[in-house]
XYZ file of C-alpha atoms in Angstrom:
574
model
C 144.122 -4.361 99.022
C 143.586 -5.874 102.430
C 139.966 -6.861 103.538
C 139.682 -7.108 107.304
C 136.394 -8.365 108.571
C 135.052 -5.800 111.194
C 131.487 -6.891 111.626
C 132.186 -10.020 113.835
C 133.607 -9.748 117.329
C 136.618 -11.909 117.840
C 139.521 -11.898 120.375
C 142.904 -13.086 119.167
C 144.930 -15.733 120.960
C 148.343 -14.735 122.191
C 151.165 -15.899 124.504
C 153.364 -14.274 126.897
C 156.575 -13.087 125.377
C 158.246 -11.195 128.155
C 157.571 -9.828 131.578
C 159.603 -7.473 133.831
C 158.608 -9.063 137.217
C 155.820 -10.822 139.202
C 155.149 -10.870 142.911
C 154.305 -14.536 143.390
C 153.562 -17.545 141.272
C 150.012 -17.231 142.261
C 149.820 -13.898 140.637
C 151.805 -15.078 137.549
C 151.620 -12.976 134.261
C 150.060 -16.002 132.613
C 146.793 -15.184 134.393
C 146.272 -12.201 132.176
C 145.521 -14.627 129.239
C 143.200 -16.683 131.331
C 139.680 -16.076 132.507
C 140.625 -16.341 136.228
C 143.377 -14.885 138.325
C 145.340 -11.696 137.863
C 149.108 -10.568 137.490
C 150.843 -8.510 140.268
C 154.129 -6.857 139.751
C 156.998 -6.984 142.348
C 156.136 -4.718 145.227
C 158.907 -2.189 145.621
C 159.940 0.781 147.735
C 160.432 2.709 144.491
C 158.070 3.296 141.611
C 159.958 1.302 139.024
C 158.770 0.794 135.358
C 157.199 -2.652 134.633
C 156.159 -4.093 131.318
C 154.393 -7.071 129.710
C 154.904 -8.181 126.006
C 152.263 -10.300 124.300
C 153.013 -12.209 121.125
C 150.075 -12.997 118.856
C 152.231 -15.539 116.899
C 151.618 -13.864 113.590
C 150.766 -10.503 112.057
C 147.188 -9.707 113.265
C 144.896 -6.719 112.901
C 143.137 -5.374 116.053
C 140.876 -2.346 116.705
C 140.510 -2.698 120.485
C 142.469 -3.508 123.760
C 140.708 -4.247 126.912
C 142.260 -4.693 130.473
C 140.323 -5.537 133.471
C 141.174 -4.737 137.095
C 142.182 -7.330 139.519
C 139.732 -8.645 142.099
C 141.257 -6.012 144.531
C 139.701 -3.267 142.629
C 140.584 -0.287 140.504
C 142.919 0.987 143.283
C 145.806 -1.287 142.139
C 145.407 -0.608 138.461
C 148.298 1.112 136.737
C 148.338 4.861 137.003
C 150.594 5.895 134.065
C 151.101 3.431 131.259
C 151.121 3.326 127.365
C 150.581 0.636 124.669
C 153.378 0.007 122.035
C 153.127 -2.385 119.010
C 155.667 -3.996 116.858
C 155.908 -6.337 113.919
C 159.235 -7.741 114.653
C 159.901 -7.052 118.303
C 162.726 -4.666 117.643
C 161.075 -1.530 116.289
C 158.166 -0.188 118.445
C 155.452 2.309 117.865
C 153.518 4.040 120.709
C 149.821 3.936 119.955
C 148.329 5.351 123.217
C 149.593 6.966 126.457
C 147.536 7.300 129.740
C 148.655 9.656 132.601
C 147.195 9.853 136.095
C 144.477 7.406 135.113
C 141.763 6.873 137.701
C 139.817 3.861 136.760
C 136.029 4.376 137.171
C 134.839 0.829 136.392
C 136.217 -2.625 136.471
C 137.741 -2.570 133.002
C 139.831 -0.198 130.833
C 138.994 -0.236 127.092
C 140.929 1.482 124.221
C 139.400 1.640 120.822
C 141.932 2.270 117.871
C 141.868 2.113 114.202
C 142.529 -1.031 112.423
C 146.193 -1.734 113.334
C 148.450 -4.484 112.071
C 150.644 -5.870 114.976
C 152.601 -8.932 115.973
C 153.661 -7.927 119.473
C 151.806 -5.748 122.027
C 153.661 -4.251 124.851
C 151.893 -2.700 128.003
C 154.582 -0.555 129.606
C 153.736 0.605 133.091
C 155.474 3.901 133.894
C 153.980 4.429 137.366
C 152.081 2.079 139.506
C 149.818 2.610 142.581
C 151.229 3.132 146.113
C 149.716 1.140 148.956
C 151.206 0.897 152.515
C 154.511 2.320 151.367
C 154.884 -0.238 148.519
C 154.547 0.439 144.781
C 153.122 -2.185 142.437
C 150.411 -2.709 139.758
C 147.726 -5.530 139.261
C 145.925 -6.405 136.107
C 143.347 -8.977 135.351
C 142.374 -10.347 131.858
C 143.796 -8.731 128.816
C 142.000 -8.969 125.553
C 142.715 -7.615 122.129
C 141.104 -8.129 118.715
C 138.124 -6.847 116.469
C 135.245 -5.339 118.541
C 132.704 -6.104 115.896
C 129.464 -4.251 115.174
C 128.204 -1.986 117.875
C 124.512 -2.062 117.058
C 122.383 -3.566 114.238
C 118.546 -2.483 113.844
C 116.058 -3.386 111.270
C 112.789 -1.709 110.317
C 110.839 -4.887 110.886
C 111.185 -8.532 111.812
C 109.088 -11.720 111.181
C 106.551 -13.002 113.558
C 109.042 -15.896 114.437
C 111.255 -13.362 115.865
C 114.177 -13.711 113.399
C 115.767 -10.397 114.185
C 118.791 -8.737 112.508
C 121.138 -10.163 115.246
C 120.852 -13.499 113.433
C 122.963 -11.987 110.469
C 126.130 -12.032 112.746
C 125.895 -15.868 113.623
C 128.042 -18.204 111.637
C 125.713 -21.237 111.420
C 123.772 -21.583 108.053
C 120.389 -21.846 109.871
C 120.336 -18.180 111.051
C 118.963 -15.430 109.104
C 116.955 -12.243 109.224
C 113.495 -12.131 107.961
C 111.267 -9.081 107.592
C 107.599 -9.005 108.344
C 105.434 -10.368 105.529
C 103.431 -7.681 103.768
C 100.595 -7.806 101.358
C 102.064 -5.201 99.092
C 105.636 -4.494 97.933
C 107.403 -2.160 100.445
C 110.871 -1.075 101.508
C 112.628 -2.499 104.441
C 115.879 -1.168 105.990
C 118.812 -2.505 108.062
C 120.969 0.110 109.948
C 124.452 -1.006 111.243
C 126.545 1.072 113.809
C 130.215 0.001 113.503
C 131.140 1.855 116.648
C 133.731 4.132 115.162
C 134.844 5.251 111.750
C 136.211 2.447 109.472
C 137.436 2.670 105.894
C 134.873 0.303 104.482
C 135.902 -1.555 101.345
C 133.715 -4.699 100.970
C 130.229 -5.778 101.769
C 129.216 -9.466 101.886
C 125.451 -10.653 101.941
C 124.339 -14.321 102.232
C 121.213 -15.763 100.521
C 118.722 -18.262 101.862
C 116.446 -20.507 99.746
C 114.280 -17.683 98.948
C 113.517 -13.913 99.335
C 116.948 -12.501 98.636
C 116.345 -8.782 97.658
C 116.511 -8.143 93.864
C 116.614 -4.286 94.238
C 118.659 -2.897 97.173
C 120.613 0.369 97.903
C 123.565 0.737 100.381
C 124.688 4.078 101.770
C 127.174 5.163 104.409
C 127.480 7.915 106.979
C 130.156 9.262 109.361
C 127.792 11.119 111.538
C 124.425 9.514 111.056
C 123.303 12.712 109.653
C 124.766 13.193 106.097
C 124.464 9.917 104.005
C 126.476 9.019 100.842
C 125.619 6.205 98.454
C 127.949 3.351 98.359
C 126.511 0.830 95.871
C 123.157 -0.024 94.218
C 121.821 -3.256 92.644
C 118.631 -3.608 90.331
C 117.080 -6.811 89.242
C 119.745 -8.874 91.066
C 118.992 -12.752 90.985
C 120.686 -14.624 93.613
C 121.165 -18.494 93.859
C 120.220 -20.269 96.953
C 122.501 -20.457 99.903
C 125.362 -18.428 98.362
C 127.521 -15.483 99.691
C 127.890 -12.406 97.446
C 130.472 -9.646 97.909
C 130.823 -6.156 96.529
C 134.246 -4.516 96.710
C 133.644 -0.766 96.909
C 135.652 2.440 96.991
C 137.383 2.923 100.305
C 134.735 4.832 102.240
C 135.141 6.271 105.709
C 132.019 5.231 107.541
C 130.600 4.563 111.005
C 127.025 3.909 109.860
C 125.799 1.622 107.005
C 122.270 1.500 105.873
C 120.795 -1.205 103.422
C 117.345 -0.429 101.979
C 115.681 -3.096 99.923
C 112.312 -3.850 98.247
C 110.501 -7.022 99.230
C 110.286 -9.894 96.901
C 107.182 -12.142 96.446
C 106.968 -15.145 98.592
C 105.361 -18.624 98.064
C 102.446 -17.487 100.156
C 101.657 -14.511 97.864
C 103.018 -11.897 100.304
C 106.320 -10.001 100.163
C 109.353 -9.923 102.362
C 113.165 -10.303 102.539
C 115.425 -12.871 103.869
C 119.232 -12.366 104.422
C 121.390 -15.184 105.724
C 124.557 -13.421 106.539
C 126.342 -10.183 106.764
C 129.925 -9.244 106.721
C 131.614 -5.903 106.414
C 135.328 -5.510 105.696
C 137.541 -2.557 106.007
C 141.185 -1.648 105.045
C 143.774 -0.463 107.511
C 144.265 3.393 107.020
C 147.480 4.376 105.244
C 148.264 8.050 106.226
C 150.664 8.385 103.254
C 148.118 7.437 100.471
C 145.131 9.740 100.921
C 144.089 9.246 97.308
C 143.201 5.632 98.193
C 140.178 6.818 100.248
C 138.634 8.720 97.526
C 138.888 12.302 99.008
C 142.050 14.548 99.014
C 141.218 15.658 102.583
C 140.702 12.489 104.773
C 138.240 12.405 107.692
C 139.802 13.055 111.139
C 140.670 10.113 113.419
C 142.440 9.840 116.668
C 145.694 8.847 114.692
C 145.314 10.922 111.680
C 144.696 14.730 111.285
C 142.155 15.581 108.761
C 139.622 18.408 108.821
C 140.376 18.425 112.600
C 142.569 16.238 114.742
C 140.308 14.124 116.931
C 141.379 13.271 120.582
C 141.382 9.889 121.867
C 139.005 8.980 124.615
C 140.182 11.007 127.724
C 143.103 12.580 125.745
C 144.004 16.166 126.699
C 146.632 16.788 124.077
C 146.744 20.485 122.906
C 145.057 20.995 119.479
C 143.019 17.794 119.571
C 139.128 18.005 119.218
C 137.269 16.226 121.879
C 134.849 13.659 120.336
C 131.123 13.337 121.215
C 131.626 9.965 122.829
C 134.520 11.107 125.024
C 134.055 9.782 128.562
C 134.516 13.365 129.833
C 131.301 14.468 128.198
C 128.954 11.754 129.330
C 126.565 12.079 132.025
C 128.299 12.055 135.414
C 127.489 9.457 138.130
C 129.059 8.531 141.400
C 130.797 5.669 139.681
C 131.960 7.318 136.412
C 133.379 10.682 135.798
C 131.720 12.802 133.181
C 131.869 16.557 132.870
C 132.187 16.289 136.708
C 132.306 13.482 139.227
C 129.347 13.207 141.411
C 129.839 12.798 145.043
C 128.367 9.823 147.044
C 125.691 10.994 149.658
C 127.784 12.978 152.340
C 131.086 12.513 150.472
C 133.493 15.234 151.141
C 136.411 14.254 148.766
C 137.842 17.222 147.082
C 136.847 17.817 143.391
C 133.497 16.009 143.552
C 130.117 17.710 142.931
C 127.545 17.444 145.479
C 124.202 16.113 144.025
C 120.875 17.796 144.593
C 119.719 14.632 146.444
C 122.613 14.864 148.955
C 121.420 14.598 152.538
C 123.444 17.620 153.455
C 121.015 19.774 151.265
C 117.935 18.316 152.782
C 116.059 20.078 155.613
C 117.965 19.341 158.828
C 116.547 17.522 161.792
C 118.036 16.953 165.193
C 118.763 13.163 164.141
C 120.196 13.857 160.705
C 122.244 16.841 159.431
C 121.057 18.766 156.432
C 122.297 22.125 155.288
C 122.988 22.504 159.085
C 122.888 20.104 161.958
C 119.959 20.970 164.287
C 120.739 20.739 168.049
C 118.709 18.624 170.287
C 116.779 20.563 172.988
C 119.328 22.575 175.056
C 122.281 21.008 173.193
C 125.267 23.320 173.290
C 127.509 21.253 170.785
C 129.743 23.489 168.550
C 128.303 23.669 164.919
C 124.698 22.712 165.800
C 121.925 25.152 165.037
C 119.522 25.844 167.777
C 115.856 25.168 166.746
C 113.108 27.494 167.088
C 111.289 25.340 169.736
C 114.424 24.997 171.930
C 113.512 25.573 175.511
C 116.105 28.048 175.772
C 114.259 30.362 173.483
C 110.923 29.942 175.346
C 109.543 32.207 177.899
C 111.508 31.802 181.051
C 109.742 30.785 184.360
C 111.146 30.114 187.787
C 110.522 26.468 187.171
C 111.894 26.183 183.656
C 114.841 27.849 181.980
C 114.154 30.043 178.907
C 116.495 32.488 177.264
C 117.443 33.243 180.965
C 116.766 31.544 184.179
C 114.337 33.209 186.513
C 115.214 33.232 190.120
C 112.404 32.473 192.711
C 111.664 35.305 195.086
C 114.574 36.151 197.305
C 116.960 33.583 195.581
C 120.563 34.761 195.132
C 122.016 32.513 192.274
C 124.709 33.134 189.720
C 123.422 33.651 186.115
C 119.805 33.860 187.453
C 117.696 36.828 186.556
C 115.405 38.552 189.073
C 111.745 38.793 188.092
C 109.989 42.043 187.957
C 107.703 41.204 190.932
C 110.585 40.071 193.122
C 110.183 41.617 196.611
C 113.752 42.894 196.324
C 112.484 45.324 193.591
C 109.481 46.544 195.622
C 109.235 49.728 197.710
C 111.188 49.119 200.899
C 109.869 49.554 204.316
C 111.150 49.350 207.788
C 109.515 45.959 208.125
C 110.350 44.390 204.731
C 113.229 44.522 202.358
C 113.027 46.136 198.846
C 115.996 47.085 197.009
C 117.255 48.060 200.516
C 115.961 47.783 204.104
C 114.762 51.069 205.630
C 115.916 51.958 209.105
C 113.513 52.707 211.865
C 113.270 56.265 213.037
C 116.609 56.818 214.930
C 117.770 53.195 214.403
C 121.388 52.694 213.487
C 121.394 48.982 212.481
C 124.044 48.051 209.976
C 122.961 47.583 206.415
C 119.719 49.791 206.773
C 119.095 53.105 204.934
C 118.021 56.239 206.932
C 114.713 57.519 205.853
C 113.951 61.131 204.984
C 111.709 61.492 207.928
C 114.241 60.239 210.399
C 114.460 62.628 213.341
C 118.178 62.779 213.013
C 117.582 64.655 209.734
C 115.134 67.286 211.064
C 116.171 70.784 212.253
C 117.812 70.623 215.531
C 116.847 72.544 218.569
C 118.428 72.819 222.054
C 115.573 70.484 223.225
C 115.676 67.834 220.381
C 118.604 66.641 218.445
C 118.565 66.982 214.743
C 121.530 66.297 212.490
C 123.465 67.822 215.579
C 122.387 68.655 219.179
C 122.297 72.507 219.820
C 123.974 73.678 222.904
C 122.211 75.787 225.470
C 123.328 79.474 225.791
C 126.862 79.219 227.177
C 126.632 75.314 227.416
C 129.899 73.590 226.878
C 128.945 70.002 226.916
C 130.698 67.541 224.591
C 128.825 66.753 221.184
C 126.724 69.811 221.134
C 126.788 72.510 218.487
C 127.149 76.204 219.686
C 124.270 78.186 218.351
C 124.708 81.583 216.628
C 122.989 83.488 219.447
C 125.180 82.009 222.078
C 126.452 84.685 224.540
C 129.874 83.520 223.955
C 129.722 84.699 220.449
C 128.543 88.173 221.426
C 130.817 91.192 221.569
C 132.800 91.051 224.748
C 132.877 93.839 227.307
C 134.477 94.304 230.725
C 131.462 93.171 232.499
C 130.130 90.535 230.156
C 132.031 87.903 228.330
C 131.795 87.532 224.591
C 134.059 85.449 222.536
C 136.606 86.548 225.110
C 136.412 88.647 228.375
C 137.960 92.066 228.266
C 140.291 93.084 230.996
C 139.797 96.326 233.060
C 142.471 98.985 232.428
C 145.555 97.657 233.828
C 143.842 94.293 234.884
C 146.185 91.298 235.195
C 143.475 88.537 235.829
C 143.950 85.261 233.937
C 141.918 84.530 230.832
C 140.985 88.156 230.130
C 142.014 90.101 226.953
C 143.805 93.469 227.159
C 142.029 96.161 225.490
C 143.430 98.681 222.999
C 142.901 101.591 225.428
C 144.731 99.886 228.225
C 147.239 102.129 229.845
C 149.872 99.578 229.606
C 149.679 100.046 225.943
C 150.224 103.931 226.205
C 153.584 105.515 225.461
C 155.668 104.987 228.534
C 157.028 108.140 230.446
C 159.122 108.501 233.505
C 155.897 109.326 235.268
C 153.587 106.676 234.143
C 154.100 103.156 232.711
C 153.366 102.421 229.130
C 154.386 99.493 227.386
C 157.483 99.789 229.585
C 158.501 102.028 232.482
C 161.331 104.496 231.675
C 164.213 104.648 234.268
C 165.460 107.894 235.866
C 168.871 109.013 234.824
C 171.129 106.570 236.390
C 168.217 104.568 237.980
C 169.108 100.911 238.494
C 165.729 99.526 239.678
C 164.549 96.351 237.999
C 161.793 96.363 235.173
C 162.601 99.937 234.072
C 164.013 100.800 230.739
C 167.204 102.808 230.422
C 166.622 105.978 228.485
C 168.899 107.298 225.847
C 169.889 110.207 227.632
C 171.015 108.280 230.665
C 174.488 109.441 231.979
C 175.512 105.847 231.866
C 175.258 105.966 228.249
C 177.657 109.073 227.951
C 181.344 108.924 226.833
C 183.359 107.872 229.860
C 186.143 110.155 231.309
C 188.387 109.763 234.263
C 186.426 112.114 236.173
C 182.797 110.788 235.341
C 181.596 107.433 234.481
C 180.065 106.574 231.065
C 179.333 103.177 229.883
C 182.499 102.263 231.667
C 184.592 104.282 234.121
C 188.163 105.141 232.981
C 190.964 104.615 235.298
C 193.506 107.242 236.128
C 196.968 106.679 234.853
C 198.356 103.835 236.768
C 195.290 103.463 238.733
C 194.475 99.792 239.646
C 191.122 100.228 241.160
C 188.540 97.570 240.636
C 185.805 98.187 237.935
C 187.668 100.877 236.169
C 188.786 100.501 232.528
């Protein structure tokens, strides 16, 4: 059976066994085992794997690994990496893998079960990219036993000898309870930080007051407690160490309850000089060694459930209550969410209630909106209620609109209701328009309804038109309906026209329907034409149809033509 002391913190010494590269001797790999300096891998154009191998010189048990960031900050810390362990340097076992890590603090810590190793390898799969170069930087690396996370006592003595003295190695340190007048119980509660398979308890005595009756119990969840061992009427020698080998018990919390013993001053109390707790490395192939057929779950061993490592997102693994993803979020550390700094707009961050963007906005500092300065027209700024552009406008100050002074013609200016241009217009002053004086024909003026040019016209006064006198033919005057020239015409008086006497041939007179010249013509009297006598050749007379000149011609009498005798060559005969 192995007994590994887990109560006292200690870091194991190691040396550098191998390294893939280093940028410069000032950033040598040896800096990772010193308290100052840091290691930087070679800066490359490609994201090449890098590694560091530590040699602990002999087989050593560890339960934590810690790596700090370089002085250049978390931005150069490896992004994808894994831890591998080996006992001989030939066969390696992967114990943890990180992918796309964003380091929230200045150090990275991995808590693991008690693991026996000789060599520890940090394999960097992907480093960070900066200015086109890929590389990784690591500060100090530590590995060892983390020790007790917390130790509390029900009481302490007036000389302030608290339970933390139990973890000191010198013989002068011890824990002492408060002195009581009567016998009473005191307790000591220890938090190991994670579940170990406890197999030994060591208690040291002082010169007096080692408990005679005490009881030790364990718990995995600080809720359900199981007995581990009990002692009654135990007598201890001075300044000795006593150990109890126990059944292998999965435990994170250990509680020791003891009754006080009588002191030289007649009071009761307890003194313990030293406390050591040992545990065994867990063997997954021998579950009967831990007392239960079904083991407790751990991040390496499936039990009732398979517990995920801190930050692990492997399917089927249960997230533990101390997972960093479940802690309260801050602007530095991620929790369920990552909180944004005041005004930070980075994608994926949650805006805090105290963010200035959620405060009431002012014209100096944006809030939910950015308030505009008075009359500011910048895009994205909200106009305030007291902005002068929303005030009542005057001719002296802008408001929602700009009012124009009386008579001003300005682009974008609004005419006021009392502007003289909106008043009733007169011939002397403008309104919407300027009225023309009676009879005035000035350009840009409007004729009034009482203008004399719009009244009823007479032959004496002009109206819309000037009426002509009866029979007047002057230019620009309108003929009236009773003008004599519009009356029915006679032979003695003109109307629209003057009628001609029967047979009259004077110029400008109109022939009447009973004019003899329009009667049927005869040989005795003219009609429309004068008929010619038979054979008459006078000008202006019309040849009648029975004229002999229209008869068939013969040699003895003329017709239309005169026929020539046979052989006759007389002129004018056909």
